[in-house]
């Protein structure tokens, strides 16, 4: 048997083996690492990981037209049946008959307790904390391969309430994952916002300039950017978030490939005569949309609210904003609107639970997801090997010692019962900001 295996190995060139492996799912590849040192070397190689990612992306795009479902829902939940009340990240497929079928479930380690998901793409999740002592520490997490990477951003040490808005996206033009981080003095108009960008390759931070002067240098000064409401939403190749100066609001966009900021104007007077509860950007049928949740003064005692949906019919053109719908609905708390599905249904958590609402018919559909505290829709679900090259056997012992990539098992044993995700992680090997 060993002679046959040796003969087959001699007959199959390495590039053919690599090509075969590149078409396999992540779960199989993580198991096949133990087949041989040569296979482990191939699977953990950065070039192979990028090749596998591109093949998965192409396959994901090509399957969009042949899908027999209407997309996927990601959600986090707390497992009440577990003695430790562990949290889980789950994925379900939305079948065309409106049933849901679970396709994956990952336990979220307890050291993620003080962190929340602020972005995800291609199997990689970005987590950040709003706590002052942790807001400069960001994690990239790949649950499929149980690996995470700690990033240490700049501590700007502002005098007042420091607020960081985070955006995470994949730059398909340059084949890179990027994080945009903007820090403002919330509601204090004393200095410009600070901004920096992290790129996974070459694993580094660098500062960039974002200011009203840089956005509209030819116009009179209308104040500094004092607040940005993250996390950013990614579509049309750019990250988007609502930004504010004193007395003025707009959409701040950041082109992820060319790394340039732009201003997109909001609808003129769209908040006039509206008693606003909260407003949030989302994508509605592929278009930029602003969802304004306002008090229903005629029915406040009934626990009702009005959702005004403004849609930008032509991207970047302020005159194309149109108020498409005004929907009366049960009360919605801030943080309980999770965007839209591909067919334009709103994902909302209200007193009924998690529901989807069709803005045209105003029909409400109850989603059979219990205790979901964060939800996101995606057209296609995919896993990747990104971050696995940080676990390669080719690294020297010194490189491993200074690495800021580690398996969840290693991080779990290091953190003990101390609480926050940052505890027990490596120090000198962290990705730190540079000027």
PDB file of N, CA and C in Angstrom, residues 214-273:
ATOM      1  N   UNK A 214     -10.626  68.889   3.391  1.00  0.00           N
ATOM      2  CA  UNK A 214     -10.172  67.971   2.347  1.00  0.00           C
ATOM      3  C   UNK A 214     -11.325  67.520   1.456  1.00  0.00           C
ATOM      4  N   UNK A 215     -12.542  67.505   2.005  1.00  0.00           N
ATOM      5  CA  UNK A 215     -13.705  67.081   1.218  1.00  0.00           C
ATOM      6  C   UNK A 215     -14.214  68.199   0.311  1.00  0.00           C
ATOM      7  N   UNK A 216     -14.222  69.434   0.796  1.00  0.00           N
ATOM      8  CA  UNK A 216     -14.701  70.568   0.007  1.00  0.00           C
ATOM      9  C   UNK A 216     -13.833  71.782   0.291  1.00  0.00           C
ATOM     10  N   UNK A 217     -12.591  71.696  -0.150  1.00  0.00           N
ATOM     11  CA  UNK A 217     -11.603  72.733   0.126  1.00  0.00           C
ATOM     12  C   UNK A 217     -11.900  74.063  -0.517  1.00  0.00           C
ATOM     13  N   UNK A 218     -12.766  74.060  -1.545  1.00  0.00           N
ATOM     14  CA  UNK A 218     -13.063  75.303  -2.261  1.00  0.00           C
ATOM     15  C   UNK A 218     -14.236  76.061  -1.648  1.00  0.00           C
ATOM     16  N   UNK A 219     -14.888  75.494  -0.625  1.00  0.00           N
ATOM     17  CA  UNK A 219     -16.055  76.140  -0.036  1.00  0.00           C
ATOM     18  C   UNK A 219     -15.736  76.712   1.342  1.00  0.00           C
ATOM     19  N   UNK A 220     -16.566  77.619   1.821  1.00  0.00           N
ATOM     20  CA  UNK A 220     -16.341  78.172   3.167  1.00  0.00           C
ATOM     21  C   UNK A 220     -16.361  77.074   4.219  1.00  0.00           C
ATOM     22  N   UNK A 221     -15.622  77.280   5.280  1.00  0.00           N
ATOM     23  CA  UNK A 221     -15.539  76.292   6.352  1.00  0.00           C
ATOM     24  C   UNK A 221     -16.887  76.161   7.055  1.00  0.00           C
ATOM     25  N   UNK A 222     -17.380  74.923   7.176  1.00  0.00           N
ATOM     26  CA  UNK A 222     -18.650  74.696   7.872  1.00  0.00           C
ATOM     27  C   UNK A 222     -18.415  73.893   9.146  1.00  0.00           C
ATOM     28  N   UNK A 223     -17.199  73.933   9.649  1.00  0.00           N
ATOM     29  CA  UNK A 223     -16.913  73.252  10.900  1.00  0.00           C
ATOM     30  C   UNK A 223     -16.157  71.959  10.679  1.00  0.00           C
ATOM     31  N   UNK A 224     -15.739  71.363  11.778  1.00  0.00           N
ATOM     32  CA  UNK A 224     -14.985  70.116  11.708  1.00  0.00           C
ATOM     33  C   UNK A 224     -15.922  68.922  11.900  1.00  0.00           C
ATOM     34  N   UNK A 225     -15.485  67.769  11.461  1.00  0.00           N
ATOM     35  CA  UNK A 225     -16.264  66.544  11.648  1.00  0.00           C
ATOM     36  C   UNK A 225     -16.176  66.162  13.124  1.00  0.00           C
ATOM     37  N   UNK A 226     -17.301  66.232  13.817  1.00  0.00           N
ATOM     38  CA  UNK A 226     -17.294  65.975  15.253  1.00  0.00           C
ATOM     39  C   UNK A 226     -17.827  64.596  15.608  1.00  0.00           C
ATOM     40  N   UNK A 227     -18.455  63.908  14.642  1.00  0.00           N
ATOM     41  CA  UNK A 227     -18.981  62.580  14.944  1.00  0.00           C
ATOM     42  C   UNK A 227     -19.187  61.793  13.657  1.00  0.00           C
ATOM     43  N   UNK A 228     -18.926  60.494  13.728  1.00  0.00           N
ATOM     44  CA  UNK A 228     -19.205  59.561  12.633  1.00  0.00           C
ATOM     45  C   UNK A 228     -19.891  58.356  13.250  1.00  0.00           C
ATOM     46  N   UNK A 229     -21.049  58.002  12.705  1.00  0.00           N
ATOM     47  CA  UNK A 229     -21.823  56.891  13.255  1.00  0.00           C
ATOM     48  C   UNK A 229     -21.441  55.588  12.558  1.00  0.00           C
ATOM     49  N   UNK A 230     -20.583  54.815  13.215  1.00  0.00           N
ATOM     50  CA  UNK A 230     -20.226  53.507  12.690  1.00  0.00           C
ATOM     51  C   UNK A 230     -21.129  52.433  13.262  1.00  0.00           C
ATOM     52  N   UNK A 231     -20.935  51.189  12.841  1.00  0.00           N
ATOM     53  CA  UNK A 231     -19.931  50.803  11.868  1.00  0.00           C
ATOM     54  C   UNK A 231     -20.321  51.187  10.441  1.00  0.00           C
ATOM     55  N   UNK A 232     -19.305  51.300   9.582  1.00  0.00           N
ATOM     56  CA  UNK A 232     -19.524  51.646   8.188  1.00  0.00           C
ATOM     57  C   UNK A 232     -20.229  50.504   7.455  1.00  0.00           C
ATOM     58  N   UNK A 233     -21.015  50.874   6.426  1.00  0.00           N
ATOM     59  CA  UNK A 233     -21.648  49.897   5.538  1.00  0.00           C
ATOM     60  C   UNK A 233     -20.857  49.861   4.227  1.00  0.00           C
ATOM     61  N   UNK A 234     -20.627  48.647   3.700  1.00  0.00           N
ATOM     62  CA  UNK A 234     -19.835  48.523   2.480  1.00  0.00           C
ATOM     63  C   UNK A 234     -20.717  48.151   1.290  1.00  0.00           C
ATOM     64  N   UNK A 235     -20.683  48.970   0.251  1.00  0.00           N
ATOM     65  CA  UNK A 235     -21.351  48.681  -1.017  1.00  0.00           C
ATOM     66  C   UNK A 235     -20.786  49.633  -2.069  1.00  0.00           C
ATOM     67  N   UNK A 236     -20.961  49.287  -3.336  1.00  0.00           N
ATOM     68  CA  UNK A 236     -20.426  50.094  -4.441  1.00  0.00           C
ATOM     69  C   UNK A 236     -18.924  50.330  -4.305  1.00  0.00           C
ATOM     70  N   UNK A 237     -18.219  49.385  -3.707  1.00  0.00           N
ATOM     71  CA  UNK A 237     -16.773  49.503  -3.574  1.00  0.00           C
ATOM     72  C   UNK A 237     -16.308  50.501  -2.539  1.00  0.00           C
ATOM     73  N   UNK A 238     -17.228  50.977  -1.682  1.00  0.00           N
ATOM     74  CA  UNK A 238     -16.860  51.998  -0.699  1.00  0.00           C
ATOM     75  C   UNK A 238     -17.536  51.728   0.637  1.00  0.00           C
ATOM     76  N   UNK A 239     -16.904  52.229   1.692  1.00  0.00           N
ATOM     77  CA  UNK A 239     -17.486  52.207   3.033  1.00  0.00           C
ATOM     78  C   UNK A 239     -18.293  53.485   3.242  1.00  0.00           C
ATOM     79  N   UNK A 240     -19.451  53.385   3.918  1.00  0.00           N
ATOM     80  CA  UNK A 240     -20.329  54.541   4.098  1.00  0.00           C
ATOM     81  C   UNK A 240     -20.797  54.646   5.544  1.00  0.00           C
ATOM     82  N   UNK A 241     -20.850  55.875   6.048  1.00  0.00           N
ATOM     83  CA  UNK A 241     -21.386  56.121   7.386  1.00  0.00           C
ATOM     84  C   UNK A 241     -21.911  57.548   7.457  1.00  0.00           C
ATOM     85  N   UNK A 242     -22.863  57.772   8.347  1.00  0.00           N
ATOM     86  CA  UNK A 242     -23.345  59.132   8.582  1.00  0.00           C
ATOM     87  C   UNK A 242     -22.306  59.912   9.375  1.00  0.00           C
ATOM     88  N   UNK A 243     -22.018  61.131   8.932  1.00  0.00           N
ATOM     89  CA  UNK A 243     -21.041  61.988   9.605  1.00  0.00           C
ATOM     90  C   UNK A 243     -21.686  63.340   9.908  1.00  0.00           C
ATOM     91  N   UNK A 244     -21.127  64.029  10.912  1.00  0.00           N
ATOM     92  CA  UNK A 244     -21.756  65.257  11.390  1.00  0.00           C
ATOM     93  C   UNK A 244     -20.713  66.328  11.690  1.00  0.00           C
ATOM     94  N   UNK A 245     -21.048  67.548  11.305  1.00  0.00           N
ATOM     95  CA  UNK A 245     -20.414  68.732  11.867  1.00  0.00           C
ATOM     96  C   UNK A 245     -21.492  69.387  12.720  1.00  0.00           C
ATOM     97  N   UNK A 246     -21.192  70.504  13.331  1.00  0.00           N
ATOM     98  CA  UNK A 246     -22.227  71.192  14.104  1.00  0.00           C
ATOM     99  C   UNK A 246     -23.236  71.809  13.133  1.00  0.00           C
ATOM    100  N   UNK A 247     -24.443  71.267  13.122  1.00  0.00           N
ATOM    101  CA  UNK A 247     -25.500  71.806  12.271  1.00  0.00           C
ATOM    102  C   UNK A 247     -25.550  71.233  10.879  1.00  0.00           C
ATOM    103  N   UNK A 248     -24.768  70.223  10.564  1.00  0.00           N
ATOM    104  CA  UNK A 248     -24.770  69.666   9.212  1.00  0.00           C
ATOM    105  C   UNK A 248     -24.469  68.169   9.276  1.00  0.00           C
ATOM    106  N   UNK A 249     -25.219  67.384   8.474  1.00  0.00           N
ATOM    107  CA  UNK A 249     -24.975  65.947   8.393  1.00  0.00           C
ATOM    108  C   UNK A 249     -24.848  65.529   6.931  1.00  0.00           C
ATOM    109  N   UNK A 250     -24.080  64.482   6.697  1.00  0.00           N
ATOM    110  CA  UNK A 250     -23.854  63.984   5.338  1.00  0.00           C
ATOM    111  C   UNK A 250     -23.382  62.538   5.426  1.00  0.00           C
ATOM    112  N   UNK A 251     -23.276  61.881   4.282  1.00  0.00           N
ATOM    113  CA  UNK A 251     -22.724  60.532   4.218  1.00  0.00           C
ATOM    114  C   UNK A 251     -21.250  60.639   3.867  1.00  0.00           C
ATOM    115  N   UNK A 252     -20.411  60.093   4.720  1.00  0.00           N
ATOM    116  CA  UNK A 252     -18.982  60.048   4.453  1.00  0.00           C
ATOM    117  C   UNK A 252     -18.679  58.698   3.803  1.00  0.00           C
ATOM    118  N   UNK A 253     -18.144  58.738   2.578  1.00  0.00           N
ATOM    119  CA  UNK A 253     -17.805  57.497   1.885  1.00  0.00           C
ATOM    120  C   UNK A 253     -16.291  57.396   1.719  1.00  0.00           C
ATOM    121  N   UNK A 254     -15.816  56.162   1.696  1.00  0.00           N
ATOM    122  CA  UNK A 254     -14.384  55.907   1.569  1.00  0.00           C
ATOM    123  C   UNK A 254     -14.180  54.808   0.536  1.00  0.00           C
ATOM    124  N   UNK A 255     -13.604  55.173  -0.611  1.00  0.00           N
ATOM    125  CA  UNK A 255     -13.322  54.199  -1.658  1.00  0.00           C
ATOM    126  C   UNK A 255     -12.240  53.246  -1.172  1.00  0.00           C
ATOM    127  N   UNK A 256     -12.564  51.972  -1.059  1.00  0.00           N
ATOM    128  CA  UNK A 256     -11.672  51.013  -0.419  1.00  0.00           C
ATOM    129  C   UNK A 256     -10.448  50.698  -1.270  1.00  0.00           C
ATOM    130  N   UNK A 257     -10.547  50.823  -2.597  1.00  0.00           N
ATOM    131  CA  UNK A 257      -9.416  50.514  -3.472  1.00  0.00           C
ATOM    132  C   UNK A 257      -8.478  51.701  -3.637  1.00  0.00           C
ATOM    133  N   UNK A 258      -9.061  52.882  -3.870  1.00  0.00           N
ATOM    134  CA  UNK A 258      -8.247  54.075  -4.114  1.00  0.00           C
ATOM    135  C   UNK A 258      -8.020  54.894  -2.838  1.00  0.00           C
ATOM    136  N   UNK A 259      -8.632  54.464  -1.754  1.00  0.00           N
ATOM    137  CA  UNK A 259      -8.436  55.057  -0.435  1.00  0.00           C
ATOM    138  C   UNK A 259      -8.648  56.574  -0.440  1.00  0.00           C
ATOM    139  N   UNK A 260      -9.800  56.978  -0.955  1.00  0.00           N
ATOM    140  CA  UNK A 260     -10.154  58.399  -1.014  1.00  0.00           C
ATOM    141  C   UNK A 260     -11.515  58.626  -0.367  1.00  0.00           C
ATOM    142  N   UNK A 261     -11.633  59.751   0.358  1.00  0.00           N
ATOM    143  CA  UNK A 261     -12.879  60.113   1.022  1.00  0.00           C
ATOM    144  C   UNK A 261     -13.738  60.984   0.106  1.00  0.00           C
ATOM    145  N   UNK A 262     -15.057  60.848   0.256  1.00  0.00           N
ATOM    146  CA  UNK A 262     -15.993  61.664  -0.522  1.00  0.00           C
ATOM    147  C   UNK A 262     -17.199  62.012   0.347  1.00  0.00           C
ATOM    148  N   UNK A 263     -17.838  63.108  -0.010  1.00  0.00           N
ATOM    149  CA  UNK A 263     -19.046  63.547   0.678  1.00  0.00           C
ATOM    150  C   UNK A 263     -20.255  63.274  -0.193  1.00  0.00           C
ATOM    151  N   UNK A 264     -21.280  62.646   0.376  1.00  0.00           N
ATOM    152  CA  UNK A 264     -22.550  62.432  -0.313  1.00  0.00           C
ATOM    153  C   UNK A 264     -23.624  63.169   0.481  1.00  0.00           C
ATOM    154  N   UNK A 265     -24.323  64.073  -0.168  1.00  0.00           N
ATOM    155  CA  UNK A 265     -25.306  64.901   0.521  1.00  0.00           C
ATOM    156  C   UNK A 265     -26.556  64.104   0.854  1.00  0.00           C
ATOM    157  N   UNK A 266     -27.154  64.429   1.983  1.00  0.00           N
ATOM    158  CA  UNK A 266     -28.399  63.810   2.414  1.00  0.00           C
ATOM    159  C   UNK A 266     -29.577  64.507   1.726  1.00  0.00           C
ATOM    160  N   UNK A 267     -30.779  63.911   1.789  1.00  0.00           N
ATOM    161  CA  UNK A 267     -31.956  64.583   1.209  1.00  0.00           C
ATOM    162  C   UNK A 267     -32.188  65.941   1.878  1.00  0.00           C
ATOM    163  N   UNK A 268     -32.555  66.915   1.093  1.00  0.00           N
ATOM    164  CA  UNK A 268     -32.782  68.256   1.624  1.00  0.00           C
ATOM    165  C   UNK A 268     -34.005  68.265   2.538  1.00  0.00           C
ATOM    166  N   UNK A 269     -33.817  68.757   3.743  1.00  0.00           N
ATOM    167  CA  UNK A 269     -34.903  68.938   4.715  1.00  0.00           C
ATOM    168  C   UNK A 269     -35.671  67.647   5.013  1.00  0.00           C
ATOM    169  N   UNK A 270     -35.016  66.507   4.903  1.00  0.00           N
ATOM    170  CA  UNK A 270     -35.767  65.256   5.067  1.00  0.00           C
ATOM    171  C   UNK A 270     -36.117  64.961   6.525  1.00  0.00           C
ATOM    172  N   UNK A 271     -35.501  65.694   7.449  1.00  0.00           N
ATOM    173  CA  UNK A 271     -35.827  65.493   8.870  1.00  0.00           C
ATOM    174  C   UNK A 271     -36.736  66.589   9.416  1.00  0.00           C
ATOM    175  N   UNK A 272     -37.125  67.521   8.546  1.00  0.00           N
ATOM    176  CA  UNK A 272     -38.025  68.589   8.991  1.00  0.00           C
ATOM    177  C   UNK A 272     -39.387  68.003   9.366  1.00  0.00           C
ATOM    178  N   UNK A 273     -39.974  68.527  10.416  1.00  0.00           N
ATOM    179  CA  UNK A 273     -41.298  68.117  10.889  1.00  0.00           C
ATOM    180  C   UNK A 273     -41.354  66.639  11.258  1.00  0.00           C
TER     181      UNK A 273
END
